[in-house]
GROMACS .gro file of C-alpha atoms in nm:
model
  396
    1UNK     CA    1   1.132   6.947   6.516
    2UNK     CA    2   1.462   7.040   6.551
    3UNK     CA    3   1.663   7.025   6.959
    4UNK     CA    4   1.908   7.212   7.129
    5UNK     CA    5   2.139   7.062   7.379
    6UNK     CA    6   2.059   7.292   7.672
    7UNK     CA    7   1.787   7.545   7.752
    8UNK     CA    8   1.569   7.708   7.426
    9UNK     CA    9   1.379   7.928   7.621
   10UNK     CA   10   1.410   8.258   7.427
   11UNK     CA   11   1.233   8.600   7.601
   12UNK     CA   12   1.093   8.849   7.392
   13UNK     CA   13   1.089   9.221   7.607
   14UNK     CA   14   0.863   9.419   7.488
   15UNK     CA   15   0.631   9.681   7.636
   16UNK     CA   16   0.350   9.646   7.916
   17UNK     CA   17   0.007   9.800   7.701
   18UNK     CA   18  -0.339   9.798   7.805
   19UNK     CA   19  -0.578   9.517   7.641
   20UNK     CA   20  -0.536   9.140   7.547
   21UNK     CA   21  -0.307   9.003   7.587
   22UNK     CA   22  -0.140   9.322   7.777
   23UNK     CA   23   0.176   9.454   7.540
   24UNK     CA   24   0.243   9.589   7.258
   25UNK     CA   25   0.408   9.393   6.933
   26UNK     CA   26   0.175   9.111   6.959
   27UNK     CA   27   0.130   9.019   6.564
   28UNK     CA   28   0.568   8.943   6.584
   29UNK     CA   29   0.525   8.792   6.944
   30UNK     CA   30   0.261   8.545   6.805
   31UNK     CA   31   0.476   8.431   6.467
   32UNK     CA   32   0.773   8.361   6.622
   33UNK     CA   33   0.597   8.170   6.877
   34UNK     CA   34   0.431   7.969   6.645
   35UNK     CA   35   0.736   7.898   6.462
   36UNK     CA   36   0.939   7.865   6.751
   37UNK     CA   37   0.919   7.483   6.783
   38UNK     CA   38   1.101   7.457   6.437
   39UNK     CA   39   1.393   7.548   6.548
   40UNK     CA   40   1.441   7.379   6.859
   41UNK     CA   41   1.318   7.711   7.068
   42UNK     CA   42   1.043   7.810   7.327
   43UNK     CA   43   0.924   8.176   7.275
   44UNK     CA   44   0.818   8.350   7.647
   45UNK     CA   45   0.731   8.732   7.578
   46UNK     CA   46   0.804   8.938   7.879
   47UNK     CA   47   0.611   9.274   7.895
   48UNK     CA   48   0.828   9.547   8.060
   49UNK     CA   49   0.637   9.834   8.281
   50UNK     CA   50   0.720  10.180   8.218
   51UNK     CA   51   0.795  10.209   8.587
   52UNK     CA   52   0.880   9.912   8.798
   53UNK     CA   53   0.816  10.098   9.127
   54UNK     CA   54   0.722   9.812   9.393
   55UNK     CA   55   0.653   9.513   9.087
   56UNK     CA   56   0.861   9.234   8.995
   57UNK     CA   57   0.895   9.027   8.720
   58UNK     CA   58   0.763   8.723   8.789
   59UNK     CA   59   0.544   8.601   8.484
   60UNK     CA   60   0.558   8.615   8.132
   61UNK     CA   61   0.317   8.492   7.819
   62UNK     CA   62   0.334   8.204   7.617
   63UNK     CA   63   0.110   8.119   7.259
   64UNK     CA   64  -0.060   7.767   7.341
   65UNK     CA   65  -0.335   7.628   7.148
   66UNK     CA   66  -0.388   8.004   6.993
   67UNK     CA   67  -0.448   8.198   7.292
   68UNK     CA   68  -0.174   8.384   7.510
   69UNK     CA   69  -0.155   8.210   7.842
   70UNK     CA   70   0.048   8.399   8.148
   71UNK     CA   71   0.284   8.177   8.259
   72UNK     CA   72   0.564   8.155   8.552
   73UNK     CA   73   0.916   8.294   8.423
   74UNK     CA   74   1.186   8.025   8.414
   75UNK     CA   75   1.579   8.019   8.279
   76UNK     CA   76   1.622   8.128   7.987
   77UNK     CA   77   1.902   8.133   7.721
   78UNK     CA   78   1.856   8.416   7.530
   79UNK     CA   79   1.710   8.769   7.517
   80UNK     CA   80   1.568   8.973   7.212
   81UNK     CA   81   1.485   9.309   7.373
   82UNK     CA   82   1.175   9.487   7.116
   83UNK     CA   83   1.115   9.740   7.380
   84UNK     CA   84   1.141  10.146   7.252
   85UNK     CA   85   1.390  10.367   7.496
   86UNK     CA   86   1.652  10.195   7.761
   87UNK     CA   87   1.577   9.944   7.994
   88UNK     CA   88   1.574  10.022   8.348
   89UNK     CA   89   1.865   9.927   8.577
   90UNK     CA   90   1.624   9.779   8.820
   91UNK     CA   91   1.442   9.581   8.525
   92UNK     CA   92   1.839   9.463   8.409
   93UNK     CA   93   1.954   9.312   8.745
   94UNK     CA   94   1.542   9.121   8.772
   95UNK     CA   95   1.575   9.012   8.424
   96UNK     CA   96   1.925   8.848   8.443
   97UNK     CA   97   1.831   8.626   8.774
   98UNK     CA   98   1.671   8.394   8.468
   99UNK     CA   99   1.997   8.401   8.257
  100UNK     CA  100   2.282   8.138   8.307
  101UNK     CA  101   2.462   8.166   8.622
  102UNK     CA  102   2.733   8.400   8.523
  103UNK     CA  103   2.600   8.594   8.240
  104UNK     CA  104   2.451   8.897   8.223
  105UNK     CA  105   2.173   9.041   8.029
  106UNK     CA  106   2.467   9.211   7.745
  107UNK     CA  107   2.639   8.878   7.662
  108UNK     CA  108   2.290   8.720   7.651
  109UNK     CA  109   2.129   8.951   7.428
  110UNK     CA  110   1.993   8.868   7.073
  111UNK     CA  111   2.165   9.184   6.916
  112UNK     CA  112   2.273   9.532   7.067
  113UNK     CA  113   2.074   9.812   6.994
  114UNK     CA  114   2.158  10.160   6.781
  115UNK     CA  115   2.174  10.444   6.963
  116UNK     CA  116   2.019  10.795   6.875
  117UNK     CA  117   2.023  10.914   6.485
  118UNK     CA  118   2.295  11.151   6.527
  119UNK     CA  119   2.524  10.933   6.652
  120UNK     CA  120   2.405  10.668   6.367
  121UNK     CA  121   2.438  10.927   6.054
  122UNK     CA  122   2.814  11.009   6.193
  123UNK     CA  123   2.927  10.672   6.234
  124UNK     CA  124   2.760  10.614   5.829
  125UNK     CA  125   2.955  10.915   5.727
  126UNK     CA  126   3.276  10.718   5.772
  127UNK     CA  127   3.181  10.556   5.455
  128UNK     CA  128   3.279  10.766   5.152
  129UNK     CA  129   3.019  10.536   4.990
  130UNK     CA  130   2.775  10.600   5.197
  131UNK     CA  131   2.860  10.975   5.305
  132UNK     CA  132   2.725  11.029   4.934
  133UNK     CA  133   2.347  10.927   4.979
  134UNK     CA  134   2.313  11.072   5.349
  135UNK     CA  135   2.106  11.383   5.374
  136UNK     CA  136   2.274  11.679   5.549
  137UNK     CA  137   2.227  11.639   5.886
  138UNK     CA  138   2.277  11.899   6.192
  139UNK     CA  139   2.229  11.826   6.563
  140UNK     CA  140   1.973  12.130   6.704
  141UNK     CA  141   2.124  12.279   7.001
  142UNK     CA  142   2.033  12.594   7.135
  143UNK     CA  143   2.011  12.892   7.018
  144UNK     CA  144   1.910  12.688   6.706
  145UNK     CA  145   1.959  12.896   6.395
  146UNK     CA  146   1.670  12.827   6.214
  147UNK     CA  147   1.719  13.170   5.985
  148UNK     CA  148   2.038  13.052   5.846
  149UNK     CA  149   1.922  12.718   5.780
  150UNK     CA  150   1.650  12.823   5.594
  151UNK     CA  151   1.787  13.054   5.418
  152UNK     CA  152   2.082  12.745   5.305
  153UNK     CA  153   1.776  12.516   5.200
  154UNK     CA  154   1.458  12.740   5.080
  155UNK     CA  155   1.201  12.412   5.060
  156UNK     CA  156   1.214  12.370   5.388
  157UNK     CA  157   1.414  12.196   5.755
  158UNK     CA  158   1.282  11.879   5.888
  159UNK     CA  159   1.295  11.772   6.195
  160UNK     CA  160   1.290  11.481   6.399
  161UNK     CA  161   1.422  11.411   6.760
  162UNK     CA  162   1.735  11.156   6.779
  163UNK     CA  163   1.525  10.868   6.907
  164UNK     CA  164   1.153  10.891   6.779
  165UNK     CA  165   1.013  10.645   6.596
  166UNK     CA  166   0.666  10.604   6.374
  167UNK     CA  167   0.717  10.991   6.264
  168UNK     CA  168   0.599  11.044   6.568
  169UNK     CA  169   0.691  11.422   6.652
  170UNK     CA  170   0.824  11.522   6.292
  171UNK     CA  171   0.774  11.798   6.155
  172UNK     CA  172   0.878  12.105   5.873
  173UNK     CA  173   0.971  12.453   5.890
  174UNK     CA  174   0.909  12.643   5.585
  175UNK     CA  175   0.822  12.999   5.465
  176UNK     CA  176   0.471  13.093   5.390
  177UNK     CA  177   0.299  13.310   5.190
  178UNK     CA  178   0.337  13.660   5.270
  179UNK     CA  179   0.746  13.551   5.325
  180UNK     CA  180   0.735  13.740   5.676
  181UNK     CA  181   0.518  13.400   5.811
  182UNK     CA  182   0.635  13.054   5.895
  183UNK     CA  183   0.492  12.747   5.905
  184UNK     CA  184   0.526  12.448   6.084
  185UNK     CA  185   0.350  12.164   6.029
  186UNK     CA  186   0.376  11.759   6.100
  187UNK     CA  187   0.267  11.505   6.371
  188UNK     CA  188   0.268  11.513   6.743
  189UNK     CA  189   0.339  11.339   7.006
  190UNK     CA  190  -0.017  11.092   6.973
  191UNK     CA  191   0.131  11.064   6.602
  192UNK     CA  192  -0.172  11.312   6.524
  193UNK     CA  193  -0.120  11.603   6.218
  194UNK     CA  194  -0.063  11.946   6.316
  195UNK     CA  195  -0.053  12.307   6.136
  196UNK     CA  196   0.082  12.598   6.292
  197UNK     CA  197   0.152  12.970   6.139
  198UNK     CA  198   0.414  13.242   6.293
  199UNK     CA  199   0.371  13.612   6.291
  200UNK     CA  200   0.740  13.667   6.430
  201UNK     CA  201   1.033  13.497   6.442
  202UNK     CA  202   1.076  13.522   6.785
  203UNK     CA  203   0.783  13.286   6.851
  204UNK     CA  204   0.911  13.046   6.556
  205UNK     CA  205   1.257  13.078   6.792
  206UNK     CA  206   1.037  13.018   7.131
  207UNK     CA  207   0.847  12.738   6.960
  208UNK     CA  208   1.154  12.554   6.840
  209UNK     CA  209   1.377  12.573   7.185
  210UNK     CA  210   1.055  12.470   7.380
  211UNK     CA  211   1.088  12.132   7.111
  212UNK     CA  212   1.405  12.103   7.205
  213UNK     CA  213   1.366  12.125   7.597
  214UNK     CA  214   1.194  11.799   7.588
  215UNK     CA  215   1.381  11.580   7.316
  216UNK     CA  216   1.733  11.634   7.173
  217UNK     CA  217   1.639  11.654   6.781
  218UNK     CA  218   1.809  11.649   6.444
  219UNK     CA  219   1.722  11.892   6.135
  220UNK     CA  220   1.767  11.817   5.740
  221UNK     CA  221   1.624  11.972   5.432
  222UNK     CA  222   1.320  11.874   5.341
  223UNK     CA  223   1.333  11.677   5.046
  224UNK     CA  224   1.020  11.622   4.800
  225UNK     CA  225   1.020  11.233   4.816
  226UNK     CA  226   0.662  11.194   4.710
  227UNK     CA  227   0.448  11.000   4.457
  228UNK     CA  228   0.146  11.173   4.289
  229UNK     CA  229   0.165  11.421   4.605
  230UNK     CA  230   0.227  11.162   4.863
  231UNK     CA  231   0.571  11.086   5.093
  232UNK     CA  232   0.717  10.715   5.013
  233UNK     CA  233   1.005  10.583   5.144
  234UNK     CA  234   1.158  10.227   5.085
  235UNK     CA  235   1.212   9.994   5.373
  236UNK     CA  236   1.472   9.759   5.336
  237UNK     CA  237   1.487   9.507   5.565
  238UNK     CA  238   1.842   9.350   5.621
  239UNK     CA  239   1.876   9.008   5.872
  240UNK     CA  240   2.124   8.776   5.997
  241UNK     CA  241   2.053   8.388   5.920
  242UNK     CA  242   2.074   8.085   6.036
  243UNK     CA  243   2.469   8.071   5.917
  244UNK     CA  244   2.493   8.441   6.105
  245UNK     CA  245   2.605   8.588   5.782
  246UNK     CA  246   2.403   8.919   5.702
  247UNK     CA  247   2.109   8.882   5.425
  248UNK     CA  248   1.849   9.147   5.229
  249UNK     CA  249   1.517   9.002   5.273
  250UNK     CA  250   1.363   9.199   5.067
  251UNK     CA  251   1.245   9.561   5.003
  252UNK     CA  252   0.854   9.754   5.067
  253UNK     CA  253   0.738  10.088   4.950
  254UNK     CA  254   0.557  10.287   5.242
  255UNK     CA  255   0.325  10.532   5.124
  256UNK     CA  256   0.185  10.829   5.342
  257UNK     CA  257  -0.205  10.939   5.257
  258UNK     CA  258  -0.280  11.252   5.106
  259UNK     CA  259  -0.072  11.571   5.274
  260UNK     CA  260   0.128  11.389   5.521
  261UNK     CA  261   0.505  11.458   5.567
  262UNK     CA  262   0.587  11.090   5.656
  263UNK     CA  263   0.505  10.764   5.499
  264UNK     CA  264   0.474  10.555   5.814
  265UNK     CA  265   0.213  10.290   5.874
  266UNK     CA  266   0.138  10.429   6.196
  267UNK     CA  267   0.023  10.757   6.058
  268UNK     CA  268  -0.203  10.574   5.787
  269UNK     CA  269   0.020  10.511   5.484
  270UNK     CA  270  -0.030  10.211   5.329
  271UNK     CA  271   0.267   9.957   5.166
  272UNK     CA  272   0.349   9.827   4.854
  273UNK     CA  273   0.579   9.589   4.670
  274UNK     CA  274   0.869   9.778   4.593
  275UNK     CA  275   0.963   9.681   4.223
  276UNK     CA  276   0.596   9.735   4.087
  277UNK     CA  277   0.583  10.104   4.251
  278UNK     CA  278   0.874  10.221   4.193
  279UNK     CA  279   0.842  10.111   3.807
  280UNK     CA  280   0.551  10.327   3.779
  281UNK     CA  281   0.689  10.637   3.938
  282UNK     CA  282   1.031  10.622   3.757
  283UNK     CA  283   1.004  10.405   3.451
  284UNK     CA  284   1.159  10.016   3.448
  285UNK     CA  285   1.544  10.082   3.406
  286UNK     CA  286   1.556  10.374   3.677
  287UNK     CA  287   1.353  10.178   3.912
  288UNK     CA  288   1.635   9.851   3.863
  289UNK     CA  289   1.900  10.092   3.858
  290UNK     CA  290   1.732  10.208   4.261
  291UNK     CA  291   1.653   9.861   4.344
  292UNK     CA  292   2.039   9.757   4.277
  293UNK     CA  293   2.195  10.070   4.439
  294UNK     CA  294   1.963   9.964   4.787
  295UNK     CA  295   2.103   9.632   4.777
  296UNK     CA  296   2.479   9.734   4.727
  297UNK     CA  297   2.434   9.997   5.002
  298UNK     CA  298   2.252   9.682   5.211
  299UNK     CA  299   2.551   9.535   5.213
  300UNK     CA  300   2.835   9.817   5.316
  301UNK     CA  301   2.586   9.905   5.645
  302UNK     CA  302   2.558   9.643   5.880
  303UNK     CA  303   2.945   9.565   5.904
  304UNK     CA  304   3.006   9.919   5.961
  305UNK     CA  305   2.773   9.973   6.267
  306UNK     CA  306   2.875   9.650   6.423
  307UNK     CA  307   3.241   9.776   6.454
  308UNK     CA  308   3.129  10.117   6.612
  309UNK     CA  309   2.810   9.973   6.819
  310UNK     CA  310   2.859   9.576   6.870
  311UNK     CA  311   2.671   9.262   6.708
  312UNK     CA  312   2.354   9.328   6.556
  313UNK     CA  313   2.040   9.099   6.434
  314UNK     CA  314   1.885   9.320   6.224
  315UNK     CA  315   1.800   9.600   6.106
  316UNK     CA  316   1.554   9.810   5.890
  317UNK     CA  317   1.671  10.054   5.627
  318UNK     CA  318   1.487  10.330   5.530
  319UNK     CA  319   1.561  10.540   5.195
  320UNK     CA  320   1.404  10.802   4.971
  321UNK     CA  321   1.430  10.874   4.599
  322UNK     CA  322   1.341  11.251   4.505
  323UNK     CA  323   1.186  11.355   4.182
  324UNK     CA  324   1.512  11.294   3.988
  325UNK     CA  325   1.570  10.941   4.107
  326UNK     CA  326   1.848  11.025   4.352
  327UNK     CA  327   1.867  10.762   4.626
  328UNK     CA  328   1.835  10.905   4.988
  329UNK     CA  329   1.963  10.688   5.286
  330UNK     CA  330   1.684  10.848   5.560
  331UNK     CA  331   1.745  10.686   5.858
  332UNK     CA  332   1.866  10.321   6.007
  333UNK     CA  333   1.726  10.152   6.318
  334UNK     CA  334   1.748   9.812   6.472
  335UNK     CA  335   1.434   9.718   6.584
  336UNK     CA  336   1.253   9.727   6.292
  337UNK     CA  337   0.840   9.663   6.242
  338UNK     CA  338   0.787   9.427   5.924
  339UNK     CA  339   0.398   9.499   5.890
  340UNK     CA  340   0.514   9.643   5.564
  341UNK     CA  341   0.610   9.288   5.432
  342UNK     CA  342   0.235   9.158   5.502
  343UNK     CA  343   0.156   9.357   5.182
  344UNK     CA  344   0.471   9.150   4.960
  345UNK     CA  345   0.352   8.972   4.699
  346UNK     CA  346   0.624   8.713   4.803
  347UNK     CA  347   0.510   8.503   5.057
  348UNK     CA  348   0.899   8.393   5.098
  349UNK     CA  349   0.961   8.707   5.180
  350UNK     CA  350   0.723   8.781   5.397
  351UNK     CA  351   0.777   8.455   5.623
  352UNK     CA  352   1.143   8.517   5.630
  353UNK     CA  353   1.142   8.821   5.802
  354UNK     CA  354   0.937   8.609   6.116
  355UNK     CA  355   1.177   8.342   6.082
  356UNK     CA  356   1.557   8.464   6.002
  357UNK     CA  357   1.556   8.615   6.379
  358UNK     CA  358   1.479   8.244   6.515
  359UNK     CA  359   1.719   8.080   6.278
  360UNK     CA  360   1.998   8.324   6.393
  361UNK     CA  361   1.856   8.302   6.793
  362UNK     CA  362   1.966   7.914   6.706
  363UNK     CA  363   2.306   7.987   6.581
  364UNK     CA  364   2.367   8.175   6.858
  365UNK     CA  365   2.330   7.910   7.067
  366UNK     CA  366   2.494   7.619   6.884
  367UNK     CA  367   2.787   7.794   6.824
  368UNK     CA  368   2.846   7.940   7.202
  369UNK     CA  369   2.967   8.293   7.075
  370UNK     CA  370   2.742   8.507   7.323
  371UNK     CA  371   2.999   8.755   7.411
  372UNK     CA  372   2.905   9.094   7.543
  373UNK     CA  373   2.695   9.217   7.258
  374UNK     CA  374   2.776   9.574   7.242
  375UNK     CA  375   3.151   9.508   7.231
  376UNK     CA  376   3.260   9.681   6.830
  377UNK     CA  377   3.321   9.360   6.578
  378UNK     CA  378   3.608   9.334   6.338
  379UNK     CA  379   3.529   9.485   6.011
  380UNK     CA  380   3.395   9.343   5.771
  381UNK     CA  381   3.291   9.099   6.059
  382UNK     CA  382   3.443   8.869   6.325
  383UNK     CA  383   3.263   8.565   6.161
  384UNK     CA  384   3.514   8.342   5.877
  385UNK     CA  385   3.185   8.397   5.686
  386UNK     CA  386   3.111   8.760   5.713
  387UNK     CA  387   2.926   8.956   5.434
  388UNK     CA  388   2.585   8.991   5.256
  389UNK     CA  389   2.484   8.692   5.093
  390UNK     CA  390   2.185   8.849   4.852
  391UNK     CA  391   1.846   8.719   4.828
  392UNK     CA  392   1.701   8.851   4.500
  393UNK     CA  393   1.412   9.104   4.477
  394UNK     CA  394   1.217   9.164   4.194
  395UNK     CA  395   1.382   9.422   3.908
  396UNK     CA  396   1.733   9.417   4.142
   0.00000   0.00000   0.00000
């Protein structure tokens, strides 16, 4: 077992969630726990209340002898924060009386977190690189001008608010059949399908703007990224190591069920190792040709987000490839879900995605660099050894 000089004690936040144990994100709670020890660290998982209204945080759960056992919270050294939305000032100021004496919960943090998509696709379109494989993207605002839109891409708009997650909410506009009705269909709020039809456009108008009342949302073309009639993206998972120098893990396919607009798990797709998919959809050399544009694109991302939006951990990539074999860069986010990477055929692979966050949680510790973690890096990096080192994946 490897030691650190000075307190281990690493707190996962995620959120409060009926059942047992009570919160969410239990399967990545209970493998770094487990592995924990390895590296010289304690893993406490703090669940975080919606609302905090009259309720402190006083306890926290740690795995022992495979069950989840509340415990007392004590000092801790470091923070990874898995929770969806912003953290609560009240929730801030509670959670840093267990920090160092001194520090507060942003130059304790395991990585800084991305804000909305907008605000993510403009930063990417800095890259003339990457500007090339971004979908056209408009913020909604109102009066949106769905007409024109349509009329610019005929297949269809898609749209998503700026900080959903799961495909939650998604959905497309596109003309039916007669052409004077409009359809709208996609998943709610529960993550549950929906099919709507329009007589007028005034009610596709109302219908849109009362969307857009409630969550600020984005709109691209739909794209036909599908397999045999069903969406697929690929998530590519990118990390930071135990040397803090940025890695690809690896890569999954994520494949919706019949009908669906999205491919995520959540809605009922299902996963699949990326080479052996995309070799039957597009043929060996296409699918190597994909495979090695991902990874070159893997490494141009992080550096660039870290000099707009601070030091980051890691973070999950998420393209498409159409009918042609045109890469799509969908969408990037930095707490990413890796229950795609049970399905890998690599067990490496798999078990590297549980344990690259505690390797880097230790070299964040050894090597005393906790400043504020939302403060932009240098690019390419503010570390002597910045850049992507490459793990391999099968046909890159």
């Amino acid at each position: 077992m490897l030691t650190l000089s000075h307190n281990n004690t690493i707190a996962i936040l995620v959120r409060e969630a009926p059942g047992s144990p009570p919160f969410t994100d239990e399967r990545f709670c209970r493998r770094l726990s487990v592995e924990g020890p390895r590296y010289g660290l304690r893993i406490i998982v703090i669940p975080i209340p919606s609302k905090l209204t009259g309720r402190s945080l006083s306890r926290g759960y740690t795995y022992e002898q495979k069950q989840w056992r509340s415990v007392p919270l004590r000092p801790m050294a470091l923070m990874m924060n898995r929770c969806l939305g912003p953290l609560s000032k009240n929730v801030k100021q509670q959670l840093e009386q267990y920090l160092p004496p001194g520090y507060s919960l942003r130059q304790r943090s395991w990585s800084a977190a991305l804000p909305g998509k907008w605000e993510v696709h403009r930063t990417l379109s800095r890259c003339s690189i990457l500007r090339k494989l971004l979908v056209p993207t408009s913020r909604a605002k109102s009066p949106i001008p769905w007409e024109i839109w349509l009329a610019r891409w005929p297949k269809g708009l898609f749209f998503k608010p700026e900080s959903g997650t799961h495909g939650k909410n998604t959905f497309r506009l596109s003309v039916a059949d007669p052409p004077s009705v409009w359809c709208a269909e996609g998943r709610n709020t529960t993550n549950e399908p929906f099919h709507l039809t329009f007589q007028q456009a005034s009610d596709v108008s109302s219908w849109l703007e009362s969307h857009q009342a409630v969550q600020k949302m984005i709109v691209q073309p739909y794209l036909e990224l599908s397999h045999y009639g069903r969406a697929f993206d690929i998530r590519a998972l990118v990390q930071k190591n135990g040397q803090g120098r940025w890695t690809l893990t690896g890569c999954m396919v994520r494949e919706g069920p019949d009908n669906s607009l999205t491919s995520n798990l959540h809605g009922g797709g299902t996963a699949y190792p990326a080479d052996a998919y995309l070799n039957e959809r597009y043929g060996e050399d296409l699918a190597a040709s994909l495979l090695k544009q991902i990874s070159h694109t893997a490494s141009l991302i992080p550096t660039l987000l870290e000099s707009r939006f601070g030091r980051l951990g890691e973070l999950g990539l998420d393209f498409g490839a159409d009918v042609h074999g045109q890469l799509w860069l969908i969408e990037v986010n930095s707490r990413p879900g890796r229950t795609s990477f049970a399905n890998a055929e690599d067990e490496r692979m798999h078990a590297l995605t549980y344990t690259q966050p505690l390797a880097y949680a230790r070299y964040l510790l050894q090597q005393h660099i906790l400043a504020d973690v939302s403060r932009p890096m240098k690019m390419p990096n503010s570390s002597s050894k910045a850049g992507l080192k490459r793990i391999l994946i099968p046909g890159g």
